[in-house]
């Protein structure tokens, strides 16, 4: 609502922001886009588990922030109202800034809010330097991202999740992922605003900048590999995930038993299946196992423990997923396999 | 080195879980009693009851499991400690000829399910791939009665508590 107007209003003011950084960082955009896509998919895979991972949340925050502007304005306003006065204030300043030439006052407010509420005060200082660029490009990029980035996302996601979701209306899908993220989202607006003080006008800049802000927060150990490795992975993972629905009702008789509630522990090593494992369906028969065991089996006879047919159709997926797991001893194991065989 | 350690750890973890499971399921399957060597998780023994309506009925047969480090990717090695007259069990060594212990092994199998498979094998001998030729020949020549009486005799001799 408010932010909508912000975005629209701010479009004309785009050109007069600095572009050098944007060019430099444009290369990373694609990567980040993938990353966001990935993140959102993962969230759908399990709409709960994302809460803990701050990086992902942050990135999702960026996204959902944008989409909220479009579709969930009410909710956002309510949320923001709940958050604190500062946040609401921040939004107001955002809306004001593009139309009126943004003053240093708003920027300072912005900065203080950010640092106070959710940012650890690291980059909020930047807001003072080039405040006008910050505010404007912040809202602009949010809007434009929506156009080029999110729609792609939605299409891809819609394909992936066609089985059980209604991909056309993001609103229907958003709330579950929106809830846990909402606090973060507010922070992300802050981050965009503040970090954009560094000055970017391109639509890509928003993404890169948010990426930067993510980095400034430091990836968590388990997230460290995410930007490089995961995007492809979860794109693939989500497909079997949707496939699973079909196979679950389909022909393989015992698969029906096993699929509908995915086992909580790997039938091979009896260890608990984590999120990635649960969404990993290496064989059409529906037999699930953890990535570690799957990898070991591939190195041995490579047959599915469930149906004893060789794993064939998606070895790439398996490879990717193991790689995504970032297991360092994978290489070592494959070496040993060579020596063994 | 590191690798071996990992593999070993995996197999050990799995065996421990199986042990736990077995102890929980003891009541569920009264025909199978699996237990693990106190000092070595890779050595198990099982007591299985001979299936009813077979010459092995009433006997209790002891199995010895030697579990490889690559378990469960590799099948356990199982043999009969109790003498048994069966076409697919070596009369002297107790070695068992069973596909799921060889090429048809699947890591999804457990020691418990192996025991069940062996019980099934006792009820349904496979005379075409004999380890005990005498027994296999009896069956292949159609002398079911001869096979059954021999098997019953050995069951009585070796697998039943001595009477008196």
Short mmCIF file of C-alpha atoms in Angstrom, two decimals:
data_model
loop_
_atom_site.label_atom_id
_atom_site.label_comp_id
_atom_site.label_asym_id
_atom_site.label_seq_id
_atom_site.Cartn_x
_atom_site.Cartn_y
_atom_site.Cartn_z
CA UNK A 1 0.00 0.00 0.00
CA UNK A 2 2.27 2.66 1.18
CA UNK A 3 5.24 0.98 -0.23
CA UNK A 4 3.46 0.51 -3.49
CA UNK A 5 3.13 4.17 -3.90
CA UNK A 6 6.65 4.49 -2.86
CA UNK A 7 7.84 2.26 -5.56
CA UNK A 8 5.82 3.86 -8.27
CA UNK A 9 6.73 7.29 -7.26
CA UNK A 10 10.35 6.51 -7.09
CA UNK A 11 10.76 5.05 -10.53
CA UNK A 12 11.38 8.31 -12.29
CA UNK A 13 14.05 9.23 -9.86
CA UNK A 14 16.07 6.20 -10.68
CA UNK A 15 18.58 7.58 -13.16
CA UNK A 16 20.34 9.93 -10.87
CA UNK A 17 21.89 7.32 -8.72
CA UNK A 18 25.40 6.14 -9.08
CA UNK A 19 25.80 3.24 -11.45
CA UNK A 20 29.34 2.14 -11.09
CA UNK A 21 28.75 -0.26 -8.28
CA UNK A 22 25.78 -1.63 -10.10
CA UNK A 23 27.84 -2.60 -13.09
CA UNK A 24 30.40 -4.19 -10.95
CA UNK A 25 27.93 -6.24 -9.10
CA UNK A 26 25.62 -7.09 -11.89
CA UNK A 27 27.41 -10.32 -12.51
CA UNK A 28 26.39 -11.62 -9.18
CA UNK A 29 22.77 -10.98 -9.79
CA UNK A 30 21.93 -14.14 -11.55
CA UNK A 31 23.51 -16.10 -8.83
CA UNK A 32 21.57 -14.35 -6.21
CA UNK A 33 18.36 -14.70 -8.06
CA UNK A 34 18.86 -18.37 -8.17
CA UNK A 35 19.71 -18.27 -4.59
CA UNK A 36 16.50 -16.59 -3.68
CA UNK A 37 14.55 -18.96 -5.77
CA UNK A 38 16.22 -21.78 -4.06
CA UNK A 39 15.59 -20.40 -0.71
CA UNK A 40 11.96 -19.96 -1.30
CA UNK A 41 11.60 -23.46 -2.59
CA UNK A 42 13.29 -24.82 0.38
CA UNK A 43 10.94 -22.91 2.47
CA UNK A 44 8.06 -24.50 0.80
CA UNK A 45 9.52 -27.86 1.22
CA UNK A 46 9.30 -27.28 4.87
CA UNK A 47 7.74 -24.08 5.78
CA UNK A 48 8.99 -24.20 9.26
CA UNK A 49 12.62 -24.96 9.13
CA UNK A 50 13.70 -21.64 7.79
CA UNK A 51 13.09 -19.80 10.98
CA UNK A 52 16.47 -20.54 12.34
CA UNK A 53 18.58 -19.71 9.38
CA UNK A 54 19.07 -16.04 9.50
CA UNK A 55 20.64 -15.67 6.12
CA UNK A 56 17.88 -17.37 4.35
CA UNK A 57 15.41 -15.41 6.30
CA UNK A 58 17.06 -12.28 5.35
CA UNK A 59 17.00 -13.07 1.71
CA UNK A 60 13.46 -14.17 1.89
CA UNK A 61 12.81 -11.08 3.72
CA UNK A 62 13.93 -9.18 0.72
CA UNK A 63 11.66 -11.14 -1.46
CA UNK A 64 8.66 -11.22 0.66
CA UNK A 65 9.18 -7.65 1.39
CA UNK A 66 8.72 -6.99 -2.23
CA UNK A 67 5.79 -9.19 -2.70
CA UNK A 68 4.15 -7.89 0.30
CA UNK A 69 4.30 -4.52 -1.24
CA UNK A 70 2.24 -5.90 -4.00
CA UNK A 71 -0.10 -8.32 -2.49
CA UNK A 72 0.04 -8.31 1.22
CA UNK A 73 0.11 -4.70 1.96
CA UNK A 74 -2.47 -4.94 4.66
CA UNK A 75 -0.72 -7.65 6.43
CA UNK A 76 2.48 -5.80 6.25
CA UNK A 77 1.01 -2.67 7.65
CA UNK A 78 -0.44 -4.60 10.48
CA UNK A 79 2.80 -6.31 11.05
CA UNK A 80 4.72 -3.19 10.99
CA UNK A 81 2.34 -1.60 13.31
CA UNK A 82 2.94 -4.40 15.69
CA UNK A 83 6.65 -4.29 15.28
CA UNK A 84 7.29 -0.94 16.79
CA UNK A 85 6.83 2.69 16.16
CA UNK A 86 10.22 2.95 14.64
CA UNK A 87 9.45 0.58 11.90
CA UNK A 88 6.34 2.31 10.89
CA UNK A 89 8.19 5.51 10.93
CA UNK A 90 10.76 4.06 8.72
CA UNK A 91 8.17 3.15 6.20
CA UNK A 92 6.75 6.58 6.21
CA UNK A 93 10.07 8.06 5.56
CA UNK A 94 10.50 5.68 2.73
CA UNK A 95 7.29 6.75 1.16
CA UNK A 96 8.10 10.34 1.55
CA UNK A 97 11.58 10.30 0.35
CA UNK A 98 11.18 9.57 -3.32
CA UNK A 99 8.64 12.23 -4.03
CA UNK A 100 10.13 14.90 -1.94
CA UNK A 101 13.80 15.00 -2.45
CA UNK A 102 14.97 12.88 0.41
CA UNK A 103 16.53 14.80 3.17
CA UNK A 104 19.37 13.82 5.36
CA UNK A 105 16.84 13.80 8.15
CA UNK A 106 14.98 10.81 6.78
CA UNK A 107 18.17 9.07 6.13
CA UNK A 108 19.33 9.53 9.62
CA UNK A 109 16.04 8.28 10.89
CA UNK A 110 16.38 5.35 8.63
CA UNK A 111 19.78 4.57 9.85
CA UNK A 112 18.94 4.86 13.45
CA UNK A 113 15.92 2.70 13.08
CA UNK A 114 17.81 0.02 11.37
CA UNK A 115 20.59 -0.10 13.80
CA UNK A 116 18.25 0.12 16.67
CA UNK A 117 15.79 -2.54 15.78
CA UNK A 118 17.36 -5.21 13.79
CA UNK A 119 20.64 -4.41 12.25
CA UNK A 120 23.61 -4.78 14.44
CA UNK A 121 24.62 -1.32 13.65
CA UNK A 122 27.29 -2.26 11.19
CA UNK A 123 26.22 -0.64 7.99
CA UNK A 124 23.69 1.78 9.26
CA UNK A 125 26.37 4.40 9.24
CA UNK A 126 26.35 4.38 5.50
CA UNK A 127 22.94 5.89 5.43
CA UNK A 128 24.21 9.29 6.22
CA UNK A 129 26.62 9.39 3.33
CA UNK A 130 24.31 9.20 0.35
CA UNK A 131 20.93 9.17 1.82
CA UNK A 132 18.90 10.26 -1.17
CA UNK A 133 20.25 7.56 -3.40
CA UNK A 134 19.62 5.11 -0.69
CA UNK A 135 15.98 5.77 -0.25
CA UNK A 136 15.14 6.10 -3.86
CA UNK A 137 16.97 3.17 -5.17
CA UNK A 138 15.74 1.11 -2.36
CA UNK A 139 12.17 1.46 -3.35
CA UNK A 140 12.89 1.40 -7.01
CA UNK A 141 14.77 -1.74 -6.93
CA UNK A 142 12.15 -3.34 -4.92
CA UNK A 143 9.65 -2.53 -7.58
CA UNK A 144 11.74 -3.49 -10.54
CA UNK A 145 12.93 -6.64 -8.98
CA UNK A 146 9.36 -7.60 -8.79
CA UNK A 147 9.08 -7.28 -12.51
CA UNK A 148 12.04 -9.18 -13.72
CA UNK A 149 13.05 -11.36 -10.88
CA UNK A 150 10.05 -12.45 -9.00
CA UNK A 151 7.92 -13.28 -11.92
CA UNK A 152 10.58 -15.61 -13.13
CA UNK A 153 10.68 -17.05 -9.71
CA UNK A 154 7.01 -17.52 -9.64
CA UNK A 155 6.91 -19.23 -12.95
CA UNK A 156 9.64 -21.59 -12.08
CA UNK A 157 8.21 -22.25 -8.71
CA UNK A 158 4.82 -22.77 -10.17
CA UNK A 159 6.19 -25.45 -12.43
CA UNK A 160 7.91 -27.10 -9.60
CA UNK A 161 5.05 -27.08 -7.21
CA UNK A 162 2.25 -27.45 -9.65
CA UNK A 163 1.12 -30.58 -7.96
CA UNK A 164 -0.20 -29.21 -4.77
CA UNK A 165 -0.11 -25.48 -4.99
CA UNK A 166 -1.84 -22.79 -6.87
CA UNK A 167 1.07 -21.07 -8.39
CA UNK A 168 -0.86 -18.22 -9.95
CA UNK A 169 -1.64 -16.33 -6.87
CA UNK A 170 1.28 -15.71 -4.68
CA UNK A 171 -0.98 -14.42 -1.97
CA UNK A 172 -2.33 -17.82 -1.29
CA UNK A 173 1.10 -19.25 -0.97
CA UNK A 174 2.77 -16.45 0.79
CA UNK A 175 1.36 -16.40 4.27
CA UNK A 176 2.99 -19.54 5.61
CA UNK A 177 6.43 -18.46 4.55
CA UNK A 178 5.53 -14.96 5.27
CA UNK A 179 4.86 -15.45 8.92
CA UNK A 180 8.21 -16.58 10.13
CA UNK A 181 9.95 -14.15 7.91
CA UNK A 182 8.03 -11.10 8.71
CA UNK A 183 10.28 -9.75 11.38
CA UNK A 184 13.22 -10.30 9.19
CA UNK A 185 11.50 -8.73 6.29
CA UNK A 186 11.11 -5.54 8.11
CA UNK A 187 14.73 -5.61 8.92
CA UNK A 188 15.55 -6.22 5.34
CA UNK A 189 13.78 -3.16 4.18
CA UNK A 190 15.92 -1.41 6.61
CA UNK A 191 18.95 -3.06 5.30
CA UNK A 192 18.17 -2.22 1.76
CA UNK A 193 17.55 1.30 2.65
CA UNK A 194 20.68 1.69 4.60
CA UNK A 195 22.99 -0.25 2.45
CA UNK A 196 21.69 1.32 -0.65
CA UNK A 197 23.12 4.45 0.71
CA UNK A 198 26.21 3.19 -0.98
CA UNK A 199 24.30 4.02 -4.05
CA UNK A 200 22.95 1.79 -6.78
CA UNK A 201 20.31 2.54 -9.29
CA UNK A 202 20.06 -0.59 -11.35
CA UNK A 203 17.44 -3.08 -10.51
CA UNK A 204 20.12 -5.62 -10.07
CA UNK A 205 21.67 -3.54 -7.46
CA UNK A 206 19.01 -4.28 -5.01
CA UNK A 207 19.73 -7.90 -5.15
CA UNK A 208 23.42 -7.49 -4.96
CA UNK A 209 23.11 -5.07 -2.19
CA UNK A 210 20.89 -7.27 -0.21
CA UNK A 211 23.40 -9.95 -0.85
CA UNK A 212 26.03 -7.68 0.53
CA UNK A 213 24.00 -7.05 3.56
CA UNK A 214 23.60 -10.75 3.94
CA UNK A 215 27.31 -11.10 3.80
CA UNK A 216 27.85 -8.44 6.32
CA UNK A 217 25.93 -10.61 8.61
CA UNK A 218 28.17 -13.51 7.82
CA UNK A 219 26.79 -16.72 6.53
CA UNK A 220 26.22 -19.39 9.01
CA UNK A 221 28.43 -22.39 8.72
CA UNK A 222 25.74 -24.42 7.09
CA UNK A 223 24.83 -21.59 4.82
CA UNK A 224 28.32 -20.95 3.68
CA UNK A 225 27.96 -23.03 0.58
CA UNK A 226 24.47 -22.06 -0.19
CA UNK A 227 24.88 -19.34 -2.75
CA UNK A 228 27.15 -21.41 -4.95
CA UNK A 229 25.86 -24.88 -4.56
CA UNK A 230 22.29 -25.01 -3.59
CA UNK A 231 20.31 -23.24 -6.26
CA UNK A 232 20.48 -26.03 -8.77
CA UNK A 233 20.09 -28.59 -6.12
CA UNK A 234 16.85 -27.51 -4.70
CA UNK A 235 15.49 -26.78 -8.10
CA UNK A 236 15.96 -30.43 -8.73
CA UNK A 237 14.86 -31.40 -5.33
CA UNK A 238 11.59 -29.68 -5.58
CA UNK A 239 10.71 -31.56 -8.69
CA UNK A 240 10.83 -34.99 -7.16
CA UNK A 241 9.04 -33.40 -4.34
CA UNK A 242 6.12 -32.64 -6.55
CA UNK A 243 6.52 -35.91 -8.33
CA UNK A 244 6.23 -37.62 -5.06
CA UNK A 245 2.62 -36.71 -4.89
CA UNK A 246 1.90 -38.55 -8.09
CA UNK A 247 3.93 -41.58 -7.30
CA UNK A 248 2.48 -41.74 -3.89
CA UNK A 249 -0.90 -42.57 -5.35
CA UNK A 250 0.60 -44.48 -8.20
CA UNK A 251 1.56 -47.96 -9.15
CA UNK A 252 4.34 -49.15 -6.92
CA UNK A 253 2.41 -50.85 -4.18
CA UNK A 254 4.75 -50.60 -1.27
CA UNK A 255 5.80 -47.14 -2.25
CA UNK A 256 2.39 -46.01 -1.21
CA UNK A 257 3.05 -47.05 2.28
CA UNK A 258 6.39 -45.44 2.44
CA UNK A 259 5.83 -42.28 0.59
CA UNK A 260 2.88 -40.56 2.02
CA UNK A 261 4.52 -40.02 5.35
CA UNK A 262 8.21 -39.89 4.52
CA UNK A 263 10.16 -41.92 7.02
CA UNK A 264 11.67 -39.95 9.80
CA UNK A 265 14.85 -41.93 9.76
CA UNK A 266 16.96 -43.38 7.02
CA UNK A 267 16.17 -47.06 6.65
CA UNK A 268 19.80 -47.78 5.91
CA UNK A 269 21.69 -46.05 8.65
CA UNK A 270 18.68 -45.44 10.90
CA UNK A 271 19.80 -41.88 11.38
CA UNK A 272 17.22 -39.15 11.33
CA UNK A 273 16.52 -37.66 7.97
CA UNK A 274 17.15 -33.97 7.75
CA UNK A 275 15.35 -31.55 5.53
CA UNK A 276 17.43 -32.20 2.47
CA UNK A 277 17.13 -35.92 2.90
CA UNK A 278 13.41 -35.80 3.26
CA UNK A 279 13.03 -34.00 -0.01
CA UNK A 280 15.38 -36.36 -1.74
CA UNK A 281 13.74 -39.03 -3.82
CA UNK A 282 16.45 -40.89 -5.66
CA UNK A 283 14.37 -43.71 -7.09
CA UNK A 284 11.00 -43.92 -8.71
CA UNK A 285 10.03 -46.73 -6.41
CA UNK A 286 9.81 -44.17 -3.66
CA UNK A 287 12.42 -45.63 -1.42
CA UNK A 288 13.95 -42.87 0.60
CA UNK A 289 17.27 -42.75 2.24
CA UNK A 290 19.72 -40.19 3.41
CA UNK A 291 22.19 -38.62 1.08
CA UNK A 292 25.08 -40.16 2.84
CA UNK A 293 23.80 -43.67 2.38
CA UNK A 294 22.75 -42.95 -1.14
CA UNK A 295 26.24 -41.83 -1.93
CA UNK A 296 27.72 -44.90 -0.38
CA UNK A 297 25.38 -47.10 -2.36
CA UNK A 298 26.28 -45.33 -5.56
CA UNK A 299 29.86 -46.11 -4.84
CA UNK A 300 29.10 -49.74 -4.28
CA UNK A 301 26.60 -51.48 -6.46
CA UNK A 302 24.42 -48.47 -7.12
CA UNK A 303 21.12 -50.25 -6.75
CA UNK A 304 18.15 -48.91 -4.94
CA UNK A 305 17.70 -50.76 -1.67
CA UNK A 306 13.98 -50.66 -2.13
CA UNK A 307 13.55 -52.21 -5.55
CA UNK A 308 17.11 -53.37 -6.27
CA UNK A 309 17.02 -51.64 -9.61
CA UNK A 310 20.08 -49.64 -10.41
CA UNK A 311 19.88 -45.97 -9.74
CA UNK A 312 19.90 -44.50 -13.18
CA UNK A 313 17.42 -41.84 -13.99
CA UNK A 314 18.80 -39.14 -11.78
CA UNK A 315 22.38 -39.75 -10.90
CA UNK A 316 22.99 -36.09 -11.60
CA UNK A 317 20.59 -35.14 -8.96
CA UNK A 318 22.21 -37.41 -6.51
CA UNK A 319 25.59 -36.08 -7.33
CA UNK A 320 24.44 -32.56 -7.02
CA UNK A 321 22.78 -33.13 -3.75
CA UNK A 322 25.76 -34.74 -2.24
CA UNK A 323 27.87 -31.95 -3.50
CA UNK A 324 25.41 -29.54 -2.08
CA UNK A 325 25.87 -31.18 1.23
CA UNK A 326 29.46 -30.18 0.95
CA UNK A 327 30.74 -33.41 2.32
CA UNK A 328 34.45 -33.20 2.18
CA UNK A 329 35.06 -36.86 2.52
CA UNK A 330 33.09 -37.47 -0.59
CA UNK A 331 36.22 -37.14 -2.62
CA UNK A 332 38.13 -39.34 -0.33
CA UNK A 333 35.46 -41.95 -0.57
CA UNK A 334 35.40 -41.92 -4.30
CA UNK A 335 39.14 -42.34 -4.25
CA UNK A 336 38.82 -45.29 -2.05
CA UNK A 337 36.23 -46.69 -4.35
CA UNK A 338 38.66 -46.48 -7.19
CA UNK A 339 41.24 -48.36 -5.30
CA UNK A 340 38.75 -50.86 -4.13
CA UNK A 341 37.30 -51.72 -7.48
CA UNK B 1 42.12 -44.47 7.75
CA UNK B 2 39.66 -41.70 8.14
CA UNK B 3 37.38 -43.45 5.75
CA UNK B 4 37.49 -46.72 7.48
CA UNK B 5 36.67 -44.95 10.63
CA UNK B 6 33.62 -43.36 9.09
CA UNK B 7 32.38 -46.55 7.56
CA UNK B 8 32.97 -48.38 10.75
CA UNK B 9 31.13 -45.76 12.65
CA UNK B 10 28.19 -45.96 10.29
CA UNK B 11 27.91 -49.70 10.50
CA UNK B 12 28.33 -49.67 14.22
CA UNK B 13 25.68 -47.05 14.66
CA UNK B 14 23.32 -49.01 12.54
CA UNK B 15 24.00 -52.22 14.44
CA UNK B 16 23.39 -50.51 17.73
CA UNK B 17 20.09 -49.27 16.48
CA UNK B 18 19.20 -52.71 15.25
CA UNK B 19 20.08 -54.09 18.62
CA UNK B 20 17.81 -51.62 20.26
CA UNK B 21 15.09 -52.46 17.84
CA UNK B 22 15.53 -56.16 18.38
CA UNK B 23 15.26 -55.78 22.09
CA UNK B 24 12.11 -53.86 21.64
CA UNK B 25 10.64 -56.33 19.19
CA UNK B 26 11.53 -59.44 21.05
CA UNK B 27 7.94 -60.06 21.87
CA UNK B 28 6.74 -59.27 18.40
CA UNK B 29 8.52 -62.15 16.71
CA UNK B 30 8.69 -65.12 19.05
CA UNK B 31 10.42 -67.27 16.47
CA UNK B 32 13.56 -65.20 16.42
CA UNK B 33 15.90 -64.39 19.22
CA UNK B 34 18.71 -62.14 18.13
CA UNK B 35 21.49 -61.20 20.44
CA UNK B 36 24.78 -59.54 20.04
CA UNK B 37 28.14 -60.49 21.42
CA UNK B 38 28.80 -58.53 24.57
CA UNK B 39 32.21 -57.47 23.42
CA UNK B 40 31.79 -57.21 19.71
CA UNK B 41 28.90 -55.55 17.98
CA UNK B 42 29.93 -57.23 14.75
CA UNK B 43 29.25 -60.67 16.09
CA UNK B 44 25.68 -61.71 16.57
CA UNK B 45 23.93 -64.94 17.21
CA UNK B 46 20.34 -65.84 16.65
CA UNK B 47 18.09 -68.62 17.76
CA UNK B 48 15.33 -69.43 15.36
CA UNK B 49 12.53 -71.89 15.68
CA UNK B 50 12.02 -74.37 12.92
CA UNK B 51 8.87 -73.50 11.01
CA UNK B 52 5.82 -75.58 11.65
CA UNK B 53 4.75 -78.25 9.22
CA UNK B 54 8.31 -78.83 8.16
CA UNK B 55 10.78 -81.46 9.28
CA UNK B 56 12.40 -78.73 11.35
CA UNK B 57 9.38 -78.12 13.51
CA UNK B 58 10.17 -78.20 17.16
CA UNK B 59 13.85 -77.55 16.64
CA UNK B 60 15.74 -74.51 17.69
CA UNK B 61 18.57 -73.58 15.40
CA UNK B 62 21.45 -71.34 16.21
CA UNK B 63 22.79 -68.93 13.64
CA UNK B 64 26.05 -67.06 13.76
CA UNK B 65 26.32 -63.66 12.15
CA UNK B 66 29.62 -62.15 11.16
CA UNK B 67 28.98 -58.63 10.08
CA UNK B 68 31.34 -56.87 7.73
CA UNK B 69 32.49 -53.36 8.34
CA UNK B 70 30.67 -52.21 5.25
CA UNK B 71 27.39 -53.38 6.66
CA UNK B 72 24.67 -52.65 5.72
CA UNK B 73 25.99 -52.12 2.23
CA UNK B 74 27.45 -55.57 2.37
CA UNK B 75 25.40 -58.48 3.61
CA UNK B 76 26.18 -60.18 6.88
CA UNK B 77 27.74 -63.59 6.73
CA UNK B 78 25.40 -66.06 8.32
CA UNK B 79 25.82 -69.71 9.00
CA UNK B 80 24.09 -72.36 10.98
CA UNK B 81 25.84 -73.41 14.13
CA UNK B 82 23.27 -76.11 14.63
CA UNK B 83 23.48 -79.05 12.28
CA UNK B 84 20.69 -79.08 9.79
CA UNK B 85 19.85 -81.29 6.88
CA UNK B 86 18.74 -78.87 4.22
CA UNK B 87 19.63 -78.62 0.55
CA UNK B 88 20.78 -75.01 0.83
CA UNK B 89 22.83 -75.35 3.97
CA UNK B 90 26.27 -76.83 3.97
CA UNK B 91 26.13 -79.80 6.24
CA UNK B 92 29.57 -79.32 7.72
CA UNK B 93 30.13 -75.59 7.77
CA UNK B 94 26.57 -74.43 8.11
CA UNK B 95 27.03 -72.03 5.23
CA UNK B 96 23.75 -70.87 3.77
CA UNK B 97 23.00 -70.44 0.10
CA UNK B 98 20.50 -67.66 0.01
CA UNK B 99 20.28 -64.99 -2.61
CA UNK B 100 19.60 -62.19 -0.21
CA UNK B 101 22.85 -62.99 1.54
CA UNK B 102 24.67 -62.67 -1.73
CA UNK B 103 23.73 -60.68 -4.77
CA UNK B 104 20.18 -59.91 -3.80
CA UNK B 105 21.19 -58.26 -0.59
CA UNK B 106 19.73 -54.87 0.04
CA UNK B 107 20.89 -52.49 2.72
CA UNK B 108 17.29 -52.12 3.69
CA UNK B 109 17.39 -55.59 5.15
CA UNK B 110 18.14 -56.05 8.78
CA UNK B 111 19.48 -58.94 10.76
CA UNK B 112 15.97 -59.59 11.88
CA UNK B 113 14.70 -59.77 8.34
CA UNK B 114 17.58 -62.02 7.42
CA UNK B 115 16.43 -64.39 10.13
CA UNK B 116 12.96 -64.33 8.71
CA UNK B 117 14.32 -65.08 5.27
CA UNK B 118 16.24 -68.03 6.64
CA UNK B 119 13.14 -69.36 8.30
CA UNK B 120 11.36 -69.06 5.00
CA UNK B 121 14.18 -70.86 3.30
CA UNK B 122 13.88 -73.71 5.77
CA UNK B 123 10.25 -74.09 4.82
CA UNK B 124 10.90 -73.78 1.12
CA UNK B 125 14.13 -75.44 0.14
CA UNK B 126 15.64 -74.66 -3.22
CA UNK B 127 17.04 -78.00 -4.41
CA UNK B 128 18.39 -76.60 -7.64
CA UNK B 129 21.21 -74.74 -5.96
CA UNK B 130 22.23 -77.21 -3.33
CA UNK B 131 25.02 -76.88 -0.84
CA UNK B 132 24.01 -80.19 0.63
CA UNK B 133 23.96 -82.48 -2.37
CA UNK B 134 22.50 -85.43 -0.57
CA UNK B 135 19.58 -83.43 0.58
CA UNK B 136 19.19 -81.75 -2.77
CA UNK B 137 19.30 -85.02 -4.62
CA UNK B 138 16.60 -86.49 -2.46
CA UNK B 139 14.31 -83.64 -3.27
CA UNK B 140 15.24 -83.49 -6.91
CA UNK B 141 14.56 -87.13 -7.34
CA UNK B 142 11.17 -86.55 -5.83
CA UNK B 143 11.86 -88.42 -2.62
CA UNK B 144 10.18 -85.92 -0.40
CA UNK B 145 9.55 -88.50 2.20
CA UNK B 146 13.20 -89.49 2.37
CA UNK B 147 14.22 -85.86 2.62
CA UNK B 148 11.74 -85.16 5.36
CA UNK B 149 12.70 -88.12 7.48
CA UNK B 150 16.39 -87.31 7.19
CA UNK B 151 15.76 -83.71 8.03
CA UNK B 152 13.55 -84.63 10.92
CA UNK B 153 16.11 -86.99 12.25
CA UNK B 154 18.80 -84.35 12.25
CA UNK B 155 16.46 -81.87 13.78
CA UNK B 156 15.82 -84.27 16.58
CA UNK B 157 19.48 -85.03 16.97
CA UNK B 158 20.87 -81.58 16.83
CA UNK B 159 18.17 -78.98 17.29
CA UNK B 160 16.08 -80.37 20.10
CA UNK B 161 16.85 -80.57 23.74
CA UNK B 162 18.06 -83.99 24.67
CA UNK B 163 15.38 -85.99 26.29
CA UNK B 164 16.02 -87.81 29.49
#
